[in-house]
Coordinates of C-alpha atoms in Angstrom, one line a residue:
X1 CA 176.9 117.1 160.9
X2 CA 178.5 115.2 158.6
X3 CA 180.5 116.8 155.6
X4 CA 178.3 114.7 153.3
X5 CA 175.2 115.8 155.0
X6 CA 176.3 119.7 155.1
X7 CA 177.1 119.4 151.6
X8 CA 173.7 117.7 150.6
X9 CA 172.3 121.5 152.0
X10 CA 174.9 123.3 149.7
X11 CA 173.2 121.8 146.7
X12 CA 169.8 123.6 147.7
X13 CA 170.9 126.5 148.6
X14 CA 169.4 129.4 146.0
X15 CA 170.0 129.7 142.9
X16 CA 170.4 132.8 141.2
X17 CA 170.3 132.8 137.1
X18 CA 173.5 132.2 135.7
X19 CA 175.0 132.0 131.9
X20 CA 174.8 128.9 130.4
X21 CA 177.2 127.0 128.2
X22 CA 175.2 125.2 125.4
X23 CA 175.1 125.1 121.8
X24 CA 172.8 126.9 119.1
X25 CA 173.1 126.7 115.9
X26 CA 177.1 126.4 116.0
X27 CA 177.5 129.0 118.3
X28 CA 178.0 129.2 122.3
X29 CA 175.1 130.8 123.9
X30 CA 174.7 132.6 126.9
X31 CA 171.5 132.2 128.9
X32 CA 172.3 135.2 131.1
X33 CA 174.0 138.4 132.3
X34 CA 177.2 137.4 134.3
X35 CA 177.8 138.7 137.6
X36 CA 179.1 142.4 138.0
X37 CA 179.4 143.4 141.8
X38 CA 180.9 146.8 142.7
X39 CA 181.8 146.4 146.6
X40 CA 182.1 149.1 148.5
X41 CA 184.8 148.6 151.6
X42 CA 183.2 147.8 154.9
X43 CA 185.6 147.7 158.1
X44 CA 185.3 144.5 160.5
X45 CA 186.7 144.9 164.2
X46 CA 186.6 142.5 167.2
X47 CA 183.2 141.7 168.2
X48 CA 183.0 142.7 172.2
X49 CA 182.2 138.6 172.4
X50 CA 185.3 137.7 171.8
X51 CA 188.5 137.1 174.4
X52 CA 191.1 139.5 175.0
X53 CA 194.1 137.1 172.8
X54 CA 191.6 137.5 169.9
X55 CA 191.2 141.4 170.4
X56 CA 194.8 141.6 170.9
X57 CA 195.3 139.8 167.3
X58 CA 192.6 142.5 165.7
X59 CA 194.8 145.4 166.6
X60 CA 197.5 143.7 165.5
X61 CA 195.7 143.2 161.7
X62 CA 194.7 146.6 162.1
X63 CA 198.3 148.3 162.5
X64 CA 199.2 146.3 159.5
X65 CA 196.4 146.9 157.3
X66 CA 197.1 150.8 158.2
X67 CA 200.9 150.3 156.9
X68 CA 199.9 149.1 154.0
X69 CA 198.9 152.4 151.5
X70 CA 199.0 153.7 148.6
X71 CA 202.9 154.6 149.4
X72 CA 203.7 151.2 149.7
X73 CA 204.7 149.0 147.0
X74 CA 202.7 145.7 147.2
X75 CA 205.8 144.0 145.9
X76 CA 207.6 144.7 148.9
X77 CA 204.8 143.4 151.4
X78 CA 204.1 140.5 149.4
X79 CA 207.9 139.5 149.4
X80 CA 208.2 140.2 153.6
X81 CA 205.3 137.9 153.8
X82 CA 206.0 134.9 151.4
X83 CA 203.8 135.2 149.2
X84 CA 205.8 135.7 145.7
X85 CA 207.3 132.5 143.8
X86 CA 207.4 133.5 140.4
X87 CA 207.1 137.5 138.6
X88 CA 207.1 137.4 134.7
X89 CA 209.7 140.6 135.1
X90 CA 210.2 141.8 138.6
X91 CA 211.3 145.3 138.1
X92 CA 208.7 146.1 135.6
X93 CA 206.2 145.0 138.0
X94 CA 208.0 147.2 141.1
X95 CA 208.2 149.7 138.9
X96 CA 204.2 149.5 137.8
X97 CA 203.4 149.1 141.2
X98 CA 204.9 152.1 143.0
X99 CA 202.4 154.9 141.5
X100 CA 199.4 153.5 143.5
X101 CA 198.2 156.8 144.0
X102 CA 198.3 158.5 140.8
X103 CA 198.0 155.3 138.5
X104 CA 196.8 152.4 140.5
X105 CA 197.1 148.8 139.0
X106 CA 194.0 146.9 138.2
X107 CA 194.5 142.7 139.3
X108 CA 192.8 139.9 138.9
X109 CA 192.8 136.0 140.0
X110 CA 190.5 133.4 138.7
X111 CA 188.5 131.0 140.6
X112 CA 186.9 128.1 138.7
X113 CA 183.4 126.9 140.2
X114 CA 183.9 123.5 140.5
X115 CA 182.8 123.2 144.0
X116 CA 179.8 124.8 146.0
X117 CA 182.3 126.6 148.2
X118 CA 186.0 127.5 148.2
X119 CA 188.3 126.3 150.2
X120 CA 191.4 127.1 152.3
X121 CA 193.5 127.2 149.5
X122 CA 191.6 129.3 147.1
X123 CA 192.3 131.9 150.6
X124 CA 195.8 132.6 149.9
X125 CA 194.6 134.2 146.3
X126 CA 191.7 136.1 148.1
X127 CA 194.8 137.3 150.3
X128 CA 196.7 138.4 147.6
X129 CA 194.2 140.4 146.2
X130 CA 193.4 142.0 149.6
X131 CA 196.9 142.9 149.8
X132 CA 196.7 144.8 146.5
X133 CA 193.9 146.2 147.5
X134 CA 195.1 147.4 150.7
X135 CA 197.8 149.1 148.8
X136 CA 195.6 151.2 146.6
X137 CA 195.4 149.3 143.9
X138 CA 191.7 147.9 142.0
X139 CA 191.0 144.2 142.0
X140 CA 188.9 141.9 139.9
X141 CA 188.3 137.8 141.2
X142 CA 186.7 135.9 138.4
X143 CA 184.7 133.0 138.5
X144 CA 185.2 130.6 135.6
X145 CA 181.7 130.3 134.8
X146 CA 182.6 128.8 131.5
X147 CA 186.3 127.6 131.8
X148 CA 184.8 125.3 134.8
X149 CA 183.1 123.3 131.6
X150 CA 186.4 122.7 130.4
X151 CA 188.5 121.7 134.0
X152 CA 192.2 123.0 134.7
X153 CA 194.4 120.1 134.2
X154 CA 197.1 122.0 135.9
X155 CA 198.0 119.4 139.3
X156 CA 195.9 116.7 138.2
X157 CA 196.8 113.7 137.5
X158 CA 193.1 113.0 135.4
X159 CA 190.7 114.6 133.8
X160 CA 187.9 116.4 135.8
X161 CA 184.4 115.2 135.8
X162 CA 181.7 117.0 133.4
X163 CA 179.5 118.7 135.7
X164 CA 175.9 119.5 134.9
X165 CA 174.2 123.1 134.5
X166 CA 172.8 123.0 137.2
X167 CA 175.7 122.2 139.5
X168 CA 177.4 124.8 137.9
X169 CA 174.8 127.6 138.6
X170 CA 174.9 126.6 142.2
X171 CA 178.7 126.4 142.5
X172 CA 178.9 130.1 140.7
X173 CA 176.1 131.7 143.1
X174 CA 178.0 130.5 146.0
X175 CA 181.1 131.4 144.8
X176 CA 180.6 134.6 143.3
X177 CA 179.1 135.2 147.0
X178 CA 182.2 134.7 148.9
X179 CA 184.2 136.3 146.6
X180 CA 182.0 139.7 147.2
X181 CA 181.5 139.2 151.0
X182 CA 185.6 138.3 151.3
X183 CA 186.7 141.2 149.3
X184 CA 184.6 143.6 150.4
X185 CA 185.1 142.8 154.6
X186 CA 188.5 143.2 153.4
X187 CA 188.2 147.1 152.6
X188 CA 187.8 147.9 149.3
X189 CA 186.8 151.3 148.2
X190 CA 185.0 151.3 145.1
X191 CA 188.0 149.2 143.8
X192 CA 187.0 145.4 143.8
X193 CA 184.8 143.7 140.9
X194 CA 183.6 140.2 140.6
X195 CA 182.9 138.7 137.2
X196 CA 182.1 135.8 135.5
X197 CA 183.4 134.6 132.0
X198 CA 180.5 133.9 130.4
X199 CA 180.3 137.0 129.9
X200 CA 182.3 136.8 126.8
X201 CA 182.3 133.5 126.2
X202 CA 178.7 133.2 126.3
X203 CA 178.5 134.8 122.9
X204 CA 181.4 133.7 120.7
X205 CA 180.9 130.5 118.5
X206 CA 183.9 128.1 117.9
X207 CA 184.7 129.4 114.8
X208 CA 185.3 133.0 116.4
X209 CA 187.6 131.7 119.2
X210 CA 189.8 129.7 116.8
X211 CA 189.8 132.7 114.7
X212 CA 190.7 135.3 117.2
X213 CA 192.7 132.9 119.5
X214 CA 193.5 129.8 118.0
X215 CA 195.5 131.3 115.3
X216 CA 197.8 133.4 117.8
X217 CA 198.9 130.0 119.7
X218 CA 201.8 128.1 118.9
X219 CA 201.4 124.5 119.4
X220 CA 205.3 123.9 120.6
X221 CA 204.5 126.5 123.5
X222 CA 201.2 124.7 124.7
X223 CA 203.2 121.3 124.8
X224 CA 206.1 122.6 126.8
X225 CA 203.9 124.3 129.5
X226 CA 204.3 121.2 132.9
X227 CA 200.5 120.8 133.1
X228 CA 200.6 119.3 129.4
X229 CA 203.7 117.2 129.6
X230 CA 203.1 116.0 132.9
X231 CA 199.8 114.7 131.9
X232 CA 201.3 113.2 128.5
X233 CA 203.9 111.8 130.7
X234 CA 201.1 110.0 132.6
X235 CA 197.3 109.2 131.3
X236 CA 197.2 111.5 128.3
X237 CA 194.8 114.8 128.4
X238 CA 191.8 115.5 126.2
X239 CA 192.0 118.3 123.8
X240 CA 189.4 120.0 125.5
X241 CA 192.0 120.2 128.8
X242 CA 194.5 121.3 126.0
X243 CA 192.6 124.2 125.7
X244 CA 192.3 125.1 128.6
X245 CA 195.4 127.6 128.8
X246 CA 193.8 129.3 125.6
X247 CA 190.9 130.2 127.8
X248 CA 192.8 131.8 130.5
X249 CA 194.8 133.2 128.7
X250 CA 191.9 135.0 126.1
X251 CA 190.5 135.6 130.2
X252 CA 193.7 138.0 130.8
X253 CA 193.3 139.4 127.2
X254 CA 189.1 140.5 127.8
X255 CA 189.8 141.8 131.3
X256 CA 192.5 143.8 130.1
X257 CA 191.0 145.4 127.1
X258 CA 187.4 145.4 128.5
X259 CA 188.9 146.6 132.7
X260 CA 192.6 147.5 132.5
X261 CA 194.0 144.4 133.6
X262 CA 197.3 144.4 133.8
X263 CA 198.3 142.1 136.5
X264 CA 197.5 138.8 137.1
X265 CA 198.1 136.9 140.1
X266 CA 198.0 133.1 141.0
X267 CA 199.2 129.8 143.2
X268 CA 202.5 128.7 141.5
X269 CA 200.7 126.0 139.5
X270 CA 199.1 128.3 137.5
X271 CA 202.6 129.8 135.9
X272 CA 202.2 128.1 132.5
X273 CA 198.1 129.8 132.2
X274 CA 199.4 133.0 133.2
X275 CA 202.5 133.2 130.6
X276 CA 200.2 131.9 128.1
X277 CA 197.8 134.9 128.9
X278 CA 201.1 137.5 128.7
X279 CA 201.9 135.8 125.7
X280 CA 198.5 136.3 123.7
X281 CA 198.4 140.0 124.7
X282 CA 201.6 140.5 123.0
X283 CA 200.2 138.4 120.1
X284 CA 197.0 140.4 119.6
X285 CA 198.4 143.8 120.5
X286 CA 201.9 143.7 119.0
X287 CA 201.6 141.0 116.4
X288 CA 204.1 137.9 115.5
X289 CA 206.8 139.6 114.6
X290 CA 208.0 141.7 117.5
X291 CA 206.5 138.9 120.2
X292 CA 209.2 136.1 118.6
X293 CA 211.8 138.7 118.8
X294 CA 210.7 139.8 122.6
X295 CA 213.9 138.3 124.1
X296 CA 214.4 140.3 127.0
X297 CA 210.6 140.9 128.0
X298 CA 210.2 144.5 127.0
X299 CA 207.2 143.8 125.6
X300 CA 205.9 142.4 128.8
X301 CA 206.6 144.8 131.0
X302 CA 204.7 147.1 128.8
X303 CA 201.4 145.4 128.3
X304 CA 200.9 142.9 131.1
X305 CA 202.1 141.7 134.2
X306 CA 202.2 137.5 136.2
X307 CA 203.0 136.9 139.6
X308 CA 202.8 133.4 141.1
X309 CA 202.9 132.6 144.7
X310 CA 203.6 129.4 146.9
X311 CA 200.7 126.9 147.5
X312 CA 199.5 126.1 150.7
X313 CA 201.5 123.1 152.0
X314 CA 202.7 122.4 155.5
X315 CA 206.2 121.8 156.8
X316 CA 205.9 118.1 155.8
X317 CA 205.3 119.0 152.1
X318 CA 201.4 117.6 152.3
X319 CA 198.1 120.3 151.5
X320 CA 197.4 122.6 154.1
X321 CA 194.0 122.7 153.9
X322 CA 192.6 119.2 153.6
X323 CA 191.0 117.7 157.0
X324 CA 190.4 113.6 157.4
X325 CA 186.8 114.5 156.2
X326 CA 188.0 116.6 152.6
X327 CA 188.2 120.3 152.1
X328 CA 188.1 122.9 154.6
X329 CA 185.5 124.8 152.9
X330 CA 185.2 129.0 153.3
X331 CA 181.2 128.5 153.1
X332 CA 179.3 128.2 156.4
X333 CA 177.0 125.8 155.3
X334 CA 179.6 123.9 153.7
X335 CA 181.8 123.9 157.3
X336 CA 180.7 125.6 160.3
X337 CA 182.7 127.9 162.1
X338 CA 183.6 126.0 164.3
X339 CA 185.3 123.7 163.0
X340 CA 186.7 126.0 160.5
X341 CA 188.2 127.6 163.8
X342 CA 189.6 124.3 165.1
X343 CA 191.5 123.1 162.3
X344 CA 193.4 126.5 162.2
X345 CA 193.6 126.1 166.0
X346 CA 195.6 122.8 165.6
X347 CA 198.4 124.0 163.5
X348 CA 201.6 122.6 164.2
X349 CA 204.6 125.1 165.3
X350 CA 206.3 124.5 162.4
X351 CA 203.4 125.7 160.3
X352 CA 201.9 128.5 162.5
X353 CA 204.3 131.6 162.1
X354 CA 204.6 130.6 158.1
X355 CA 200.9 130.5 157.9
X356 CA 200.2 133.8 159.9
X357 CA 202.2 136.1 157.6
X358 CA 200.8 134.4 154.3
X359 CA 196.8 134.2 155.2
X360 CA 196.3 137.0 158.2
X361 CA 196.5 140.8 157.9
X362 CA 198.9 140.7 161.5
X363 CA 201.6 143.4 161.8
X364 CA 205.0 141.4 160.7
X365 CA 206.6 142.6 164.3
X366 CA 204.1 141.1 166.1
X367 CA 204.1 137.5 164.2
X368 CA 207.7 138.0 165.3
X369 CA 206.5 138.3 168.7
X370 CA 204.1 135.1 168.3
X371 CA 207.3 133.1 167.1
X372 CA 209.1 133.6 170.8
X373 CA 205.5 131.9 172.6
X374 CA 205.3 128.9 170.4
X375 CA 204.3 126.1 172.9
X376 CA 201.5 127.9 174.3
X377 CA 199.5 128.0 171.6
X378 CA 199.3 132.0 171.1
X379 CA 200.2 132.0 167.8
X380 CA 197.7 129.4 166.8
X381 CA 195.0 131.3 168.4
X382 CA 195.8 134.8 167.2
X383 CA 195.8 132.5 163.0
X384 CA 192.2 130.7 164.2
X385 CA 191.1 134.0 165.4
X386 CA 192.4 136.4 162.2
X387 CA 191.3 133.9 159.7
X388 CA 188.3 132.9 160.8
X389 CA 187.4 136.6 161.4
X390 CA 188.0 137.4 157.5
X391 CA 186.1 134.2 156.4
X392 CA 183.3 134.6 158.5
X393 CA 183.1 138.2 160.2
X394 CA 183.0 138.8 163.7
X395 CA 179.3 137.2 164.3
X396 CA 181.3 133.8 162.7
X397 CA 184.0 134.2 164.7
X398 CA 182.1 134.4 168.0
X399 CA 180.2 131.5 167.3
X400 CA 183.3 129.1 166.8
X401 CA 184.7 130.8 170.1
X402 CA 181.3 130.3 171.8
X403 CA 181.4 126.5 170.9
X404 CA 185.1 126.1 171.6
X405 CA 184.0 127.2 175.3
X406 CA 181.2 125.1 175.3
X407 CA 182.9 122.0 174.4
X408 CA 185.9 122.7 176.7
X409 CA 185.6 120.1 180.1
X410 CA 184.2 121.8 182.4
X411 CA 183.6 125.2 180.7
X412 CA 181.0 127.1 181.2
X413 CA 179.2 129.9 178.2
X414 CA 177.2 132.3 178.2
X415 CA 177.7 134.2 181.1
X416 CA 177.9 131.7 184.0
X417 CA 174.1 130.4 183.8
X418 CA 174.8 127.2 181.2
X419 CA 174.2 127.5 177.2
X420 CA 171.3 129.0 175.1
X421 CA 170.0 127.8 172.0
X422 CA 172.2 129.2 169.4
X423 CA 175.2 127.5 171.2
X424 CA 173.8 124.5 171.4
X425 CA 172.4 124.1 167.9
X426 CA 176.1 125.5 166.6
X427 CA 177.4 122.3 169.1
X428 CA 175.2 119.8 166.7
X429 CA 175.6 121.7 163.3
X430 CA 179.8 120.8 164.3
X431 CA 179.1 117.6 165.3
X432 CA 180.6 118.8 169.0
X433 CA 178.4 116.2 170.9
X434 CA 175.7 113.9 169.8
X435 CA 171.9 114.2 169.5
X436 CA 169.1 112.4 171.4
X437 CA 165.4 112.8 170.7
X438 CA 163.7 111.7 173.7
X439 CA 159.3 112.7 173.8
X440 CA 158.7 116.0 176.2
X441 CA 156.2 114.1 178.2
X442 CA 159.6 111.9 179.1
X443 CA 161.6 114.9 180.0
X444 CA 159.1 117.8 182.0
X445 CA 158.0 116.7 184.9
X446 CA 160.0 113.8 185.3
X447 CA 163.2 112.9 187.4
X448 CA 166.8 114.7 185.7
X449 CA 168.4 111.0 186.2
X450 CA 165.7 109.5 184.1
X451 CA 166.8 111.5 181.6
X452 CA 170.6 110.5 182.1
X453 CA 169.6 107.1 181.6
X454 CA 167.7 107.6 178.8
X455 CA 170.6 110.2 177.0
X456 CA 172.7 107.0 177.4
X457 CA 175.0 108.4 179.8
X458 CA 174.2 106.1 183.1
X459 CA 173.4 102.6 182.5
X460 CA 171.1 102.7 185.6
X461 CA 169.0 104.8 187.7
X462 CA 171.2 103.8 190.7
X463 CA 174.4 104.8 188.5
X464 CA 172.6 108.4 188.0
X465 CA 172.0 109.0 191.5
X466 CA 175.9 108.1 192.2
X467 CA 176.6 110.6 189.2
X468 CA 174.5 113.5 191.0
X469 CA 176.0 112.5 194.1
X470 CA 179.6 112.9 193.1
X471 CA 178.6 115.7 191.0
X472 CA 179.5 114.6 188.1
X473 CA 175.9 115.5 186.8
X474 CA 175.6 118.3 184.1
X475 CA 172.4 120.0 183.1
X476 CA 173.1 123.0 180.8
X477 CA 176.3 123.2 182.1
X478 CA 175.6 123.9 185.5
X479 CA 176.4 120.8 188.3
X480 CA 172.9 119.2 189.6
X481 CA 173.0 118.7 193.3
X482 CA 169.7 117.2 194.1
X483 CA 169.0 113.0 193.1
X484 CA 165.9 113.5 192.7
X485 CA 165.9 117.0 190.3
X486 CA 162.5 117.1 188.5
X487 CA 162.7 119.0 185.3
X488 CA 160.8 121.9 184.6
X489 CA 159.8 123.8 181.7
X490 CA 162.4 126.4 182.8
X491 CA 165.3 124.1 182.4
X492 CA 163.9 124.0 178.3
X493 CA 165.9 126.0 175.9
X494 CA 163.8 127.4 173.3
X495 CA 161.3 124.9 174.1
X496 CA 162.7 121.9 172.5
X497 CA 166.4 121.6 173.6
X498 CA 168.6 120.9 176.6
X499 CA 172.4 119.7 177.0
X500 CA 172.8 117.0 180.2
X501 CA 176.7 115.5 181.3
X502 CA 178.5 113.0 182.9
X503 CA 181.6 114.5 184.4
X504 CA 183.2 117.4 182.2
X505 CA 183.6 115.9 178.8
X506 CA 180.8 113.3 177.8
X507 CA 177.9 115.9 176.8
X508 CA 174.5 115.0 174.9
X509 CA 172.0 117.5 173.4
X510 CA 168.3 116.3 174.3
X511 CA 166.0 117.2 171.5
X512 CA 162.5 117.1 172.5
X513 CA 159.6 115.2 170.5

């Protein structure tokens, strides 16, 4: 299915009752409760489906996830693994970091709904969080409920489109649903919240914000951050995208002084928000005076903490993460398995062993075991296999392995007795083979190279008896021997489907009318 058509699904998906940003009477109202998850952890190992490479690449995640505790400093892990550009005061933050156990950080990263889905990218922050959690610290993923209104302009060239209410209810329901099922398959204890930030923006009017807020910024900072001169530099920005770093940074303030955030984390595009966020702590909890004379940071390593790290780009400098038909999605509906599968699966060796340490859970000695087999496509197996796992559980992650044998030449699944009906109906949802509807009374009863002809996969009758003759003929994956083969009601899976080749690559998917 087409990414257009998936996507045309997203949209009516259900919808669960979100806040909404509108205006009463000069204030901002909130039509609803945000969304407050507590998740409680819940361990994912290889499903028995899967092949022995894949199991191998579980144990692997699981030796790492156990060497990651309380005792160790998440600073030091996310340096082995790449994933640090930027710290607002590095030994602060080591230092904050290394009392997991009797005074655990509390983290967050933001994730603006401006999509049904998240993507790839949005991963590596997902990541980052499990690696804090893994580490025995307490997490917190937001969803922008009401900064979405407003757009990031941080890496865009132009202003983002206004999106309606109800596109923004959907996008947060699924969102705030990944969110809770990624964080939770990756083990937290108690220690992971997802929130929204309507829930304090849903009741402050303008006057408040510019009151509270406005008055601690300073206009020369907001102008020097790169998101605002790089737009001035170009197109110009609205002051509503000016804004925008006021928002996130009032964000770190509330989830501080309403959770005990101290920390937060985010791709290295998001440098200027986060220092804007440090920055109005300091303001509303120290006041001017001592924030202008903050020179060396003390201040910050008191009351709160940024880390950036790298974006997801390949070797070449170009996103990691964008496919010829758009975003790979994290949503199932959004991108099946699959296909979500593949696109790891054809990572280039320059790419692999980078992209192993920054988005899997894999033991670092073993990705430096991968790094010696590049060429035979074990590394990019063990990535497919550990990533798609965490996105989409085991069940997910046998279903793209079930389809990649299916749609191998020649393969056989399912045992050794051809394909079943979840298989095949995974095979059309990722547009693995095309679709035919051809009327039962055409198909039961009646000669198999009928059937061929009528698939489109013989031009002839006599051409389909020369394909069952050279066996070339493919009916659920098993070889048809007999010319004359008529179809029963056995050779019907789940009553309405079957899967007929020519030779070990052209396959079609009979539905029956």
């Amino acid at each position: 299915a087409s990414t257009c058509s998936v996507m045309s699904r997203v949209s009516t998906c259900r919808r669960a009752s979100f806040s909404s940003f509108g205006y009463f009477n000069g204030k901002i109202r909130q039509s609803s409760s945000s969304h407050l998850f507590k998740l409680n952890s819940a361990s994912t190992t290889a499903s028995a489906s899967t092949s022995t490479s894949t199991s191998s690449s579980s144990s692997s995640s699981s030796a790492s996830s156990a060497a990651a505790t309380s005792e160790t400093n998440v600073v030091d892990v996310l340096r082995s693994r790449g994933l640090v550009e930027a710290m607002t005061d590095e030994d602060a933050m080591r230092a904050a970091a290394s009392a997991a156990s009797t005074k655990p950080l509390t983290v967050y990263c933001g994730f603006d709904p401006t999509a049904p889905s998240l993507h790839l990218g949005n991963l590596l922050g997902i990541v980052v969080l499990a690696w804090f959690q893994k580490c025995g610290h307490n997490v917190v993923a937001l969803c922008g409920g009401a900064t979405a209104r407003v757009g990031d302009p941080s890496g865009k060239s132009a202003e983002r489109p206004v999106l309606s209410e109800e596109v923004l209810a959907t996008n947060v329901d699924g969102i705030t649903d990944t969110l809770g099922s990624l964080l939770r398959r990756a083990g937290g204890e108690e220690n992971v919240k997802v929130l929204d930030n309507m829930s304090w923006y849903g009741s402050m009017s303008l006057l408040e914000f510019l009151r509270e807020v406005g008055k601690n910024a300073r206009v020369g900072v907001m102008m020097a951050k790169d998101s605002v001169k790089t737009r001035l530099e170009g197109e110009g920005m609205s002051y509503t995208e000016f804004t925008y770093q006021l928002l996130q940074g009032y964000d770190f303030y509330m989830l501080r002084r309403e959770h005990g955030v101290t920390v937060q984390i985010g791709g290295s595009d998001q440098w200027g928000n986060i220092t804007a966020g440090t920055d109005l702590i300091r303001r509303l909890e120290v006041g001017d005076a001592e924030t202008d004379d903050d020179a060396d940071g003390e201040l910050s390593a008191r009351l709160a903490h940024g880390l950036t790290f790298p974006l997801l780009l390949k070797s070449d400098g170009t996103k990691f993460g964008k496919s010829e038909s758009g975003a790979v999605w994290l949503r199932k509906d959004a991108l099946s398995p699959y296909d979500f599968y593949q696109y790891l699966y054809r990572t280039a060796d320059a790419d692999v062993v980078r992209l192993l340490k920054s988005l899997t859970f894999v033991d670092l000695d073993e990705i430096d075991r991968l790094a010696q087999t590049l060429g035979d496509n074990e590394a990019q197996r063990v990535l497919a296999s550990e990533v798609t796992r965490f996105v989409h559980g085991d069940e997910g992650l046998a279903e793209a392995l079930k389809v990649t044998q299916a749609m191998a030449p020649g393969k056989k699944v399912a045992g050794e007795s051809g394909v079943d009906g979840d298989t095949l109906r995974a095979i059309v949802s990722a547009g693995g083979a095309p679709v035919v509807d051809i009327a039962r009374s055409n198909v039961v009863g009646q000669p198999y190279i009928n059937v061929l002809v009528e698939a489109g996969l013989a031009k002839s009758k006599g051409e389909a008896r020369r394909l069952v003759k050279g066996g070339g003929a493919r009916l659920n994956e098993e070889v048809v021997k007999e010319e004359m083969y008529m179809l029963k009601d056995d050779d019907i899976i789940d009553d309405e489907l079957l899967m007929v080749g020519s030779g070990k690559k052209k396959k079609v998917v009979v539905n029956l009318t």
